[in-house]
XYZ file of C-alpha atoms in Angstrom:
452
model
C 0.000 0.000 0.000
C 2.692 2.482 1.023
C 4.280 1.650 -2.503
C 0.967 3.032 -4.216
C 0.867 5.735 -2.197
C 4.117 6.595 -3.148
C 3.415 6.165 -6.877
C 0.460 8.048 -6.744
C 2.200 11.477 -4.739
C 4.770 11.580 -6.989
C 2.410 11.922 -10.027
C 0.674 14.591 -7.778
C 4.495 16.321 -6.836
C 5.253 16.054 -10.668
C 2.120 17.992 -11.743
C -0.100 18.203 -14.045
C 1.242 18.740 -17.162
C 2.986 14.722 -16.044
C -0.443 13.811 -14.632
C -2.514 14.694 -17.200
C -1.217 12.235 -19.692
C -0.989 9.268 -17.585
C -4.592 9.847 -16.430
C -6.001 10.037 -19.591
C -3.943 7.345 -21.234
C -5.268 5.041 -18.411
C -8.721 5.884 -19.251
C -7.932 5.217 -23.111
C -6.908 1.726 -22.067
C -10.047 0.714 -20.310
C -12.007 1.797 -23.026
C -9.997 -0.699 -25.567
C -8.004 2.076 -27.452
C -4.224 1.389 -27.588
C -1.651 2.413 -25.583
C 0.375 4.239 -28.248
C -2.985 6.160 -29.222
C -3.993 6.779 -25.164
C -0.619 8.175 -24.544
C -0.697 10.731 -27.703
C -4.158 11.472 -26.212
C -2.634 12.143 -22.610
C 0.185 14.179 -23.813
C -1.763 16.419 -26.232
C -3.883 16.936 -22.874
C -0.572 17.563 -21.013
C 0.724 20.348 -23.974
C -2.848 21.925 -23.855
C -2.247 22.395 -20.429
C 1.064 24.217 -20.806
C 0.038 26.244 -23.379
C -3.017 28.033 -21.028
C -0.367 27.726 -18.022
C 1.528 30.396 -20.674
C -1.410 32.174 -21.866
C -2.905 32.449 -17.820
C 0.713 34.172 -16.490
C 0.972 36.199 -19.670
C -2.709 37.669 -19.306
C -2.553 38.208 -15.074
C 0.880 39.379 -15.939
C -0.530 42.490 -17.842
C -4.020 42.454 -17.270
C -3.875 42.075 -13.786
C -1.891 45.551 -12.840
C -3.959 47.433 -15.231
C -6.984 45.890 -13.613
C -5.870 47.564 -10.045
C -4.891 50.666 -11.510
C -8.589 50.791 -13.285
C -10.060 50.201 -9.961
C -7.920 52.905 -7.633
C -8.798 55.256 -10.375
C -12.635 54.512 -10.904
C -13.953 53.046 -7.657
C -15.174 49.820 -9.629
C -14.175 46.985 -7.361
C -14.119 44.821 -10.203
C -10.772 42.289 -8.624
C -12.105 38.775 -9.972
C -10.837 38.751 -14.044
C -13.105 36.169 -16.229
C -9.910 33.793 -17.133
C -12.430 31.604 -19.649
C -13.878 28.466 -19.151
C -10.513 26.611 -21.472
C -8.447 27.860 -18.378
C -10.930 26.527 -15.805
C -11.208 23.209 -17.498
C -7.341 23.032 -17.975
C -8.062 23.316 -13.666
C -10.140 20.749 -13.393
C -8.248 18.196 -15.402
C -4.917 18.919 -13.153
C -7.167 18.072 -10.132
C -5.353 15.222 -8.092
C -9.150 13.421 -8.113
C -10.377 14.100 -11.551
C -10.171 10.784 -12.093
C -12.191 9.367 -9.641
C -14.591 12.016 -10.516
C -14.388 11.345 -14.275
C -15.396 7.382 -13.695
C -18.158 8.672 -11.314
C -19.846 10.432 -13.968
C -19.661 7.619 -16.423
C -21.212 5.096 -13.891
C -24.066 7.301 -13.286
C -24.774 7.494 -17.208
C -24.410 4.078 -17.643
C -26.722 3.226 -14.282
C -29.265 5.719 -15.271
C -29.405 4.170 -19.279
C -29.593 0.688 -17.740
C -32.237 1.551 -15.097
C -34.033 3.538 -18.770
C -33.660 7.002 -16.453
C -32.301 8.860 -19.242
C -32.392 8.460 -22.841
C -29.228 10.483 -23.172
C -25.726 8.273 -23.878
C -23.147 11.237 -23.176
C -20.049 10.514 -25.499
C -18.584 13.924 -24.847
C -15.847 12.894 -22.344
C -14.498 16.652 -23.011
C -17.184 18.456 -21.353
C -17.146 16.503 -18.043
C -15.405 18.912 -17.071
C -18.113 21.065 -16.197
C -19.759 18.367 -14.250
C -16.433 17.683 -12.650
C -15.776 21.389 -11.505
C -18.164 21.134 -9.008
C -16.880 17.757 -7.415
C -12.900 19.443 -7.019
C -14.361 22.376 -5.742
C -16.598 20.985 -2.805
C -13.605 18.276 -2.113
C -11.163 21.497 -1.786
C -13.484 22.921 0.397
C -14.683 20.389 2.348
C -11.954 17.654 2.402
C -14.394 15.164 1.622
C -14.128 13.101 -1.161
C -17.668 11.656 -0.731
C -19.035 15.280 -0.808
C -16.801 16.313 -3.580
C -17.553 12.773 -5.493
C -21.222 13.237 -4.241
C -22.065 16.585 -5.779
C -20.493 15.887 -9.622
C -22.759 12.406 -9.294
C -25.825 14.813 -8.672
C -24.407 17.180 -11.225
C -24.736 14.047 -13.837
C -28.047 13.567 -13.058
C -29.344 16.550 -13.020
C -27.434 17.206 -16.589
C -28.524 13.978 -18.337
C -32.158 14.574 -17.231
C -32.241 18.346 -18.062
C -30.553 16.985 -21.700
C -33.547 14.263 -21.908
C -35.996 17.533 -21.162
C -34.585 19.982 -23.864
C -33.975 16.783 -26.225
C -37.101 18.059 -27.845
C -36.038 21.839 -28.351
C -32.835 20.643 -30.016
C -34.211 18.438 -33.080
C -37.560 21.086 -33.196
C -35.355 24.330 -33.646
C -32.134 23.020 -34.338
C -33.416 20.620 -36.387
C -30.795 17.616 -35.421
C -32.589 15.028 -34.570
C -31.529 12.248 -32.631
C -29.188 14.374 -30.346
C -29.340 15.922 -26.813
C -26.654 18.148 -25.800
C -25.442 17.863 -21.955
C -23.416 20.109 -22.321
C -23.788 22.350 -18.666
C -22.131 25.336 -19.938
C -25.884 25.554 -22.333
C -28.416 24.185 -19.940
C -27.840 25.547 -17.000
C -29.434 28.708 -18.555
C -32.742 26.964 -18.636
C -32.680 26.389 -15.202
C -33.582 30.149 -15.118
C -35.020 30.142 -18.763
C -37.819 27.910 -18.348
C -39.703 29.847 -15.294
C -38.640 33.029 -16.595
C -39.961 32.587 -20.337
C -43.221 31.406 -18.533
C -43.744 34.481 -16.311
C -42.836 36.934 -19.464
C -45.460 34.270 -22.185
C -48.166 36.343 -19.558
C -47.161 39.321 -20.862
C -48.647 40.665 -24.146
C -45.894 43.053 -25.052
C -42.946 39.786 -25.135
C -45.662 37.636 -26.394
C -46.290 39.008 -29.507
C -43.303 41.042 -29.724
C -42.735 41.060 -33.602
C -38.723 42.563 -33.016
C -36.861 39.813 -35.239
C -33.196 38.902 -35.359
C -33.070 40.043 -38.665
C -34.131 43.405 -37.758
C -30.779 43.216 -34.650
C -28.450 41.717 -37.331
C -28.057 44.806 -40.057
C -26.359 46.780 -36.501
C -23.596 44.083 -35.916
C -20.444 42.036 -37.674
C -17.079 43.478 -37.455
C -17.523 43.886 -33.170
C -18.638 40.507 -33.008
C -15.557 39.358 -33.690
C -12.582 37.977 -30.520
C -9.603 39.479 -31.822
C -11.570 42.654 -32.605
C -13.787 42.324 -29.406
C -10.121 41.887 -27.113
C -8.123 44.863 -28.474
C -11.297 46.916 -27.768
C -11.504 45.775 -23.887
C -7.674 46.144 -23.486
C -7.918 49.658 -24.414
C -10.455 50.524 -22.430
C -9.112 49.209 -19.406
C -5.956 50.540 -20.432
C -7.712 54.008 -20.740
C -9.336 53.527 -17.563
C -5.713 52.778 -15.449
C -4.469 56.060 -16.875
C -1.957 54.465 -19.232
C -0.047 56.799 -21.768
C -1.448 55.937 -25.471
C 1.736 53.429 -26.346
C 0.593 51.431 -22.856
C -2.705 51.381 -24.338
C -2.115 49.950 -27.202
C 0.172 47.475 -26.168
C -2.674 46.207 -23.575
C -5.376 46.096 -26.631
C -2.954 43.864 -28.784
C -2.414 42.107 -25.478
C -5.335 41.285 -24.602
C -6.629 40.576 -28.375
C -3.316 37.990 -28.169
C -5.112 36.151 -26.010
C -8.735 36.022 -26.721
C -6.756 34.394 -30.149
C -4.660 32.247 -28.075
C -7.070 30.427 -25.299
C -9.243 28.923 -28.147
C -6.197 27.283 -29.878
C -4.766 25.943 -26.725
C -7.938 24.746 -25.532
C -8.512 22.888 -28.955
C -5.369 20.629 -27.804
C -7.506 19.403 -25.214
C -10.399 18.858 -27.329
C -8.421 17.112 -29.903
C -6.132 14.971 -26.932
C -9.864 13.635 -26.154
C -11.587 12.978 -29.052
C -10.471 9.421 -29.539
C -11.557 8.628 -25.427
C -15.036 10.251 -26.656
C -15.411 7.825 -30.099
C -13.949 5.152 -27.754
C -16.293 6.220 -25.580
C -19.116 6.150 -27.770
C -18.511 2.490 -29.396
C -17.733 0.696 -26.014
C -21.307 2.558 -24.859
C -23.065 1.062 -28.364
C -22.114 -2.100 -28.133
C -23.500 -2.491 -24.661
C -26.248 -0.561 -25.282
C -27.962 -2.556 -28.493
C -31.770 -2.210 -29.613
C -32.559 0.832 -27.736
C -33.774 4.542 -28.636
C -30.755 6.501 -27.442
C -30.174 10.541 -28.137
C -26.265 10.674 -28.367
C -24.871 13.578 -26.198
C -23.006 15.966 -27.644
C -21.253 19.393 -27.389
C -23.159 21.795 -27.710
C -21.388 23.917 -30.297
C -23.005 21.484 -33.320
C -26.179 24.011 -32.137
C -24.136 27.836 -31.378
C -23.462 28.719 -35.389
C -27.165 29.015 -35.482
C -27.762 32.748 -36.607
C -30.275 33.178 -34.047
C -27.965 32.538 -31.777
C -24.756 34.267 -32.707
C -27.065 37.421 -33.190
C -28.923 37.350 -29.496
C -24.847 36.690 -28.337
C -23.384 39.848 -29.895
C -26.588 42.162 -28.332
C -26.081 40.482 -25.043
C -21.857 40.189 -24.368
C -22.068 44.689 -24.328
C -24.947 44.217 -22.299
C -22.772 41.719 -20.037
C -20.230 44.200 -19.631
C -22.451 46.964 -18.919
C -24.204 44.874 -16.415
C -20.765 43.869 -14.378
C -19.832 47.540 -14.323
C -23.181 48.676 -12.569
C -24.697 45.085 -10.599
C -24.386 45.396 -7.081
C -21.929 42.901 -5.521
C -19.734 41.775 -8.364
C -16.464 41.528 -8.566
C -16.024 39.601 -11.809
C -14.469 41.731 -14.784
C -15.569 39.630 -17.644
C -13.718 39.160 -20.630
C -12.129 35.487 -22.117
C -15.362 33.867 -21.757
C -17.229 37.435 -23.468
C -16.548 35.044 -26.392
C -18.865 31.824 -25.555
C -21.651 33.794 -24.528
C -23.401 31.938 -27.403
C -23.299 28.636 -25.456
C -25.148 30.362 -22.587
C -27.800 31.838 -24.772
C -28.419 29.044 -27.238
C -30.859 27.065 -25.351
C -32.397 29.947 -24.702
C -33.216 30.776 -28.195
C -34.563 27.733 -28.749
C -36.934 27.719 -26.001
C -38.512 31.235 -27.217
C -38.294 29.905 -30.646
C -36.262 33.141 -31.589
C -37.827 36.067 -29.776
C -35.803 38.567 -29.528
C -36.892 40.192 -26.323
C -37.458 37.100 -24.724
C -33.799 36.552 -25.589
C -32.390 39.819 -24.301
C -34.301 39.833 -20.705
C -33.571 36.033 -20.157
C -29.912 36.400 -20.982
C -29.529 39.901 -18.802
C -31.196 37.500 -16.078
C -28.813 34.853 -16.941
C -25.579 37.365 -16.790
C -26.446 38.401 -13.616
C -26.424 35.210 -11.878
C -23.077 34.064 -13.836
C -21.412 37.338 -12.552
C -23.085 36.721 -8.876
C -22.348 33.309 -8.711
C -18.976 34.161 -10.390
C -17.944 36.256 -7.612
C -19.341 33.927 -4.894
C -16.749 31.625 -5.618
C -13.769 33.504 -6.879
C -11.794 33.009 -3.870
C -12.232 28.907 -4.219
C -11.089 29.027 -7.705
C -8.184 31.439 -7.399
C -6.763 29.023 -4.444
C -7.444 25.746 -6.382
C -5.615 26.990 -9.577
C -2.676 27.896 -7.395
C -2.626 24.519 -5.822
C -2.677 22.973 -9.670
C 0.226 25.069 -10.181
C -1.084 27.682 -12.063
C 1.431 30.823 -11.450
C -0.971 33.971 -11.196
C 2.273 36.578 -10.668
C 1.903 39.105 -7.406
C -0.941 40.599 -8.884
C -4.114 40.460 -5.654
C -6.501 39.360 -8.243
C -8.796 36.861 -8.147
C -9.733 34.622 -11.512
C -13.190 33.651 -12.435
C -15.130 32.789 -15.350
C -18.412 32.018 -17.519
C -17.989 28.153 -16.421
C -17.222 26.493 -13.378
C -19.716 27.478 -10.017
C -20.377 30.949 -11.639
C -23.281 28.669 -13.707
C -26.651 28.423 -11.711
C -27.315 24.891 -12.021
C -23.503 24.538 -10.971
C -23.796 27.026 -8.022
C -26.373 26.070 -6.102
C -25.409 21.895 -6.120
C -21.554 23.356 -4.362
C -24.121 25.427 -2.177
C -25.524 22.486 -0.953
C -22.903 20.524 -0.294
C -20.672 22.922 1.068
C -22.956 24.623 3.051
C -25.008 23.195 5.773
C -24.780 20.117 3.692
C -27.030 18.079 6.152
C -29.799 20.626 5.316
C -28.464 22.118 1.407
C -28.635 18.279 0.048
C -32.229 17.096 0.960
C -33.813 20.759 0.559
C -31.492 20.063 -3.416
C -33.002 16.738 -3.614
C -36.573 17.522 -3.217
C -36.268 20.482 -5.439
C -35.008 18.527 -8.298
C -37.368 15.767 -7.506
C -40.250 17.800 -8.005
C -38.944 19.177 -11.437
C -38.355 15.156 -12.306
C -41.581 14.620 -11.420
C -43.168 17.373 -13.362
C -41.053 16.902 -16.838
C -41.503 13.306 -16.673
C -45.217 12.783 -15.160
C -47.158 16.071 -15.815
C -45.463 17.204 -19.275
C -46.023 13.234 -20.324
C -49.446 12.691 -19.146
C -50.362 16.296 -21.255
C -48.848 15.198 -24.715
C -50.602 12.122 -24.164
C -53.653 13.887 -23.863
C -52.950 15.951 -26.901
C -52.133 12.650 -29.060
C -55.587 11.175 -27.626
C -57.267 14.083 -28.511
């Protein structure tokens, strides 16, 4: 035993970037893909992970003074900068029980298809992460690996069943049929969504609002783009710390640098796990024969939508404006400005493209992701120091679009790290009745309508 443990802490002592690809190449293995392949897999993971170490100390390296200087000069106590949801995951992966966490998730999907509790076979290994998240964060907290364990187990269930739920939305709007997308960083937005599209349906003005996408789309283009969209937040901040003009415009390119860089870094780790996901995905097929599955997948097959990149580009100025004037953030948002689409496009779905709708839901949604964002700064900040992440002298903290700062994410580490003997059951029965209301009420109505 004391030979294991030894094994095992100096994997943890080496780090990440050595842990990474020995985790993953493991998990290639069990799922019958060879070890030459698994390994590639791992150490594509491990390089991805290197290259947003880079990216992280070059952005708190310059953002991060000009960020204090904006807020001595301006009062905004904005000290929690939106690092992007590539950086988070490249967190979550380094986690010393990611693992554990990782298998946990896949049991649950495999339970919950074998006990016919979900209809959803979730191939997209990648985007455990988000589920994941939640679990290192409550064990960091707590020190309890059956809390942190615990809470990404409920996280799977609640995901696969709100995946089953929208199922529907996807292959009606989207028109991909076949497909559910459990992909957290998009439905945790209809955990707010659905009540709040069903309060503003009483209202005549949203209800028949006749304001189109094509009417928002003449107004936008060149702004929607990330390079474009960074250089303009660097020089604002830059003009906000009081830099001369040459400081300014170094922090624009800066900060465009990056809003480049993150997405090609964080590709590495999509592409390092693509062949555990179509492993994935034939090991789950062959044990799964003769039944109606909807294949999970990410949910950028659905964000190119025009609908969606349109209701994005009205609501990332609105995010900003929002951070700058919402009482009790902290969170300066800016890498994950760029996947705002992924929080809106279930949204657009479920108002079947009104544009109002869209905009009051997603200034809803922003609000909570900045709240919930700023909640748990301090967690984050101290787990991606313990990973290793180097975030300079700067005082601030990092945050993002992803991790906690999601609703459906928040309030499960709420429970579980708060009064968990009271946060879990009060969780439970919440989500229970919203089980028994998709699955029972909404079933027994389309019945109805099919009788009819």
């Amino acid at each position: 035993m004391s030979y294991i443990m030894n094994v095992f802490n100096f994997f943890i002592d080496a780090g990440p970037t050595v842990m990474l690809p020995v985790i993953i190449t493991i998990i290639g293995m069990i799922f019958g893909l060879k070890i030459s392949r698994s390994f590639k897999s791992g150490l594509t993971l491990g390089i991805g992970f290197a290259g947003i170490k880079l990216i992280l100390d070059f952005m708190t390296t310059n953002v991060g003074p000009a960020a204090k200087a904006m807020v001595e000069r301006t009062g905004v106590q904005l000290d929690a900068l939106d690092v992007g949801w590539g950086s988070i995951a490249a967190i979550t992966w380094a986690s010393p029980i990611i693992a554990v966490l990782i298998f946990a998730i896949l049991l649950v999907n495999i339970i919950m298809l074998i006990l016919k509790r979900t209809h959803t076979l979730d191939v997209d290994i990648w985007n455990y992460h988000h589920m994941a998240i939640v679990g290192v964060m409550v064990y960091f907290v707590t020190k309890n690996v059956f809390l942190g364990v615990g809470s990404s187990v409920i996280m799977a269930i609640i995901t696969f069943k709100i995946a089953d739920w929208s199922q529907p939305m996807v292959e009606d709007f989207f028109g991909v049929p076949g497909v559910s997308l459990p992909t957290v960083s998009a439905l945790s937005s209809l955990v707010i969504a659905w009540p709040l599209n069903w309060l503003l349906d009483k209202i005549p003005f949203f209800r028949n609002s006749k304001f189109t996408i094509k009417d928002a789309q003449k107004y936008l283009g060149f702004f929607g783009d990330s390079m474009i969209m960074g250089g303009i937040i660097g020089i604002a901040i830059g003009f906000l710390a009081g830099y001369d003009i040459k400081a300014v415009l170094q922090l624009g390119v800066s900060m465009s640098a990056v809003l480049v860089l993150i997405p090609k870094m964080t590709s590495l780790f999509m592409e390092g796990l693509m062949p555990i996901s179509d492993a994935a995905q034939t090991w789950s097929q062959k044990k799964f024969k003769g039944r109606k599955l909807f294949i999970g997948l990410d949910a950028a097959v659905v964000v190119g939508n025009p609908d969606v990149i349109t209701t994005a580009l009205i609501i990332i100025p609105i995010t900003i404006a929002t951070a700058l004037v919402l009482p009790g953030n902290r969170v300066l948002p800016f890498a994950d400005l760029a996947v705002v689409p992924f929080r809106v496009a279930m949204v657009v779905a479920l108002t079947r493209g009104n544009l109002l709708k869209n905009i009051v839901i997603g200034i809803a949604i922003t609000a909570s992701l900045l709240w919930c964002g700023s909640a748990t700064s301090p967690v984050l900040t101290a787990i991606a120091k313990k990973v290793g992440i180097d975030l300079g002298s700067s005082s601030m903290l990092i945050s993002s679009f992803a991790a906690t700062a999601m609703i459906q994410s928040y309030l499960v580490f709420l429970a579980f790290t708060y009064k968990p003997i009271i946060g879990i059951p009060i969780l439970l029965v919440v989500f229970g009745v919203a089980w028994y209301f998709f699955d029972g009420i909404k079933k027994i109505n389309a019945d109805a309508e099919i009788a009819e």
